[in-house]
């Protein structure tokens, strides 16, 4: 649940930061589904690092592994994020989708742990 609060604050921030001038779509814009998946995994890495007091180098290494998994870079993610956040209503929907996915993953993890014989 520690991931929920930062995502809510991000959503609130994005809803306030609305601009009437939308930048052009970046050439390397991530697909929305990929962007959402990356947002989720990056938040999980961040939360995991904070919860377990991990060294920042280890967190950076885990973050780079996430980018490698999706065959993208941090700069592509940042450009995509900046583009997507120019549309606050849609960005809130993306954040809601990320939160729902995290909830479903948590339920799946709990269900799986309950089915393991102790």
Short mmCIF file of C-alpha atoms in Angstrom, two decimals:
data_model
loop_
_atom_site.label_atom_id
_atom_site.label_comp_id
_atom_site.label_asym_id
_atom_site.label_seq_id
_atom_site.Cartn_x
_atom_site.Cartn_y
_atom_site.Cartn_z
CA UNK A 1 0.00 0.00 0.00
CA UNK A 2 3.01 2.30 0.27
CA UNK A 3 2.91 2.76 -3.50
CA UNK A 4 -0.67 4.05 -3.42
CA UNK A 5 0.04 7.34 -1.66
CA UNK A 6 2.79 8.51 -4.08
CA UNK A 7 0.59 7.65 -7.06
CA UNK A 8 -2.31 9.61 -5.58
CA UNK A 9 -0.05 12.63 -5.00
CA UNK A 10 1.26 12.30 -8.54
CA UNK A 11 -2.31 12.27 -9.81
CA UNK A 12 -3.22 15.34 -7.80
CA UNK A 13 -0.11 17.13 -9.05
CA UNK A 14 -0.91 16.26 -12.63
CA UNK A 15 -4.48 17.43 -12.34
CA UNK A 16 -3.27 20.86 -11.22
CA UNK A 17 -0.46 21.20 -13.76
CA UNK A 18 -2.52 21.82 -16.87
CA UNK A 19 -1.11 23.70 -19.83
CA UNK A 20 -3.06 25.01 -22.81
CA UNK A 21 -0.08 24.62 -25.16
CA UNK A 22 0.45 20.97 -25.90
CA UNK A 23 3.89 19.99 -27.14
CA UNK A 24 4.18 17.97 -30.32
CA UNK A 25 4.16 14.21 -29.90
CA UNK A 26 7.75 13.02 -29.37
CA UNK A 27 9.12 10.67 -32.03
CA UNK A 28 9.94 8.03 -29.44
CA UNK A 29 6.66 8.23 -27.53
CA UNK A 30 5.97 5.08 -25.54
CA UNK A 31 2.68 3.32 -26.17
CA UNK A 32 0.22 4.03 -23.37
CA UNK A 33 0.19 0.41 -22.15
CA UNK A 34 3.99 0.31 -22.04
CA UNK A 35 4.08 3.70 -20.32
CA UNK A 36 1.62 2.50 -17.66
CA UNK A 37 3.57 -0.74 -17.12
CA UNK A 38 6.79 1.25 -16.76
CA UNK A 39 5.16 3.65 -14.32
CA UNK A 40 4.07 0.69 -12.20
CA UNK A 41 7.44 -1.03 -12.21
CA UNK A 42 9.38 2.17 -11.53
CA UNK A 43 7.09 2.95 -8.60
CA UNK A 44 7.57 -0.58 -7.26
CA UNK A 45 11.35 -0.21 -7.48
CA UNK A 46 11.16 3.16 -5.74
CA UNK A 47 8.90 1.83 -2.99
CA UNK A 48 11.01 -1.31 -2.58
CA UNK A 49 14.12 0.84 -2.23
CA UNK A 50 12.52 3.08 0.38
CA UNK A 51 10.94 0.22 2.33
CA UNK A 52 14.13 -1.81 2.48
CA UNK A 53 16.50 1.17 2.82
CA UNK A 54 18.42 0.07 -0.26
CA UNK A 55 21.55 1.82 -1.44
CA UNK A 56 20.78 4.34 -4.19
CA UNK A 57 23.17 2.54 -6.53
CA UNK A 58 21.17 -0.65 -6.19
CA UNK A 59 17.92 1.23 -6.82
CA UNK A 60 19.50 2.85 -9.89
CA UNK A 61 20.62 -0.57 -11.09
CA UNK A 62 17.12 -2.01 -10.64
CA UNK A 63 15.67 1.00 -12.45
CA UNK A 64 18.00 0.43 -15.40
CA UNK A 65 16.97 -3.23 -15.50
CA UNK A 66 13.34 -2.13 -15.81
CA UNK A 67 14.22 0.12 -18.75
CA UNK A 68 16.17 -2.73 -20.36
CA UNK A 69 13.21 -5.06 -19.88
CA UNK A 70 11.05 -2.67 -21.91
CA UNK A 71 13.86 -1.92 -24.36
CA UNK A 72 13.68 1.79 -23.71
CA UNK A 73 15.61 4.50 -21.89
CA UNK A 74 14.94 6.82 -19.00
CA UNK A 75 14.98 9.80 -21.36
CA UNK A 76 12.30 8.21 -23.56
CA UNK A 77 10.20 7.58 -20.47
CA UNK A 78 10.67 11.17 -19.30
CA UNK A 79 9.75 12.58 -22.74
CA UNK A 80 6.69 10.34 -22.85
CA UNK A 81 5.74 11.33 -19.29
CA UNK A 82 6.04 15.03 -20.10
CA UNK A 83 3.89 14.57 -23.17
CA UNK A 84 1.21 12.49 -21.44
CA UNK A 85 1.00 14.80 -18.43
CA UNK A 86 -0.09 17.62 -20.74
CA UNK A 87 -3.47 15.87 -20.85
CA UNK A 88 -4.47 15.76 -17.16
CA UNK A 89 -7.78 13.91 -17.51
CA UNK A 90 -6.26 11.12 -19.58
CA UNK A 91 -3.22 11.02 -17.29
CA UNK A 92 -5.46 10.54 -14.28
CA UNK A 93 -7.07 7.63 -16.13
CA UNK A 94 -3.60 6.16 -16.74
CA UNK A 95 -2.76 6.56 -13.06
CA UNK A 96 -6.07 4.94 -12.10
CA UNK A 97 -5.23 2.04 -14.42
CA UNK A 98 -1.81 1.73 -12.76
CA UNK A 99 -3.39 1.72 -9.30
CA UNK A 100 -5.92 -0.92 -10.36
CA UNK A 101 -3.15 -3.09 -11.78
CA UNK A 102 -1.18 -2.77 -8.55
CA UNK A 103 -4.27 -3.74 -6.56
CA UNK A 104 -4.87 -6.77 -8.78
CA UNK A 105 -1.23 -7.80 -8.43
CA UNK A 106 -1.47 -7.47 -4.65
CA UNK A 107 -4.60 -9.62 -4.55
CA UNK A 108 -2.93 -12.22 -6.77
CA UNK A 109 0.14 -12.25 -4.49
CA UNK A 110 -2.03 -12.63 -1.39
CA UNK A 111 -4.06 -15.42 -2.98
CA UNK A 112 -0.89 -17.20 -4.05
CA UNK A 113 0.62 -16.92 -0.56
CA UNK A 114 -2.58 -18.27 1.00
CA UNK A 115 -2.44 -21.33 -1.25
CA UNK A 116 1.15 -22.22 -0.26
CA UNK A 117 1.12 -24.98 2.37
CA UNK A 118 2.68 -23.78 5.59
#
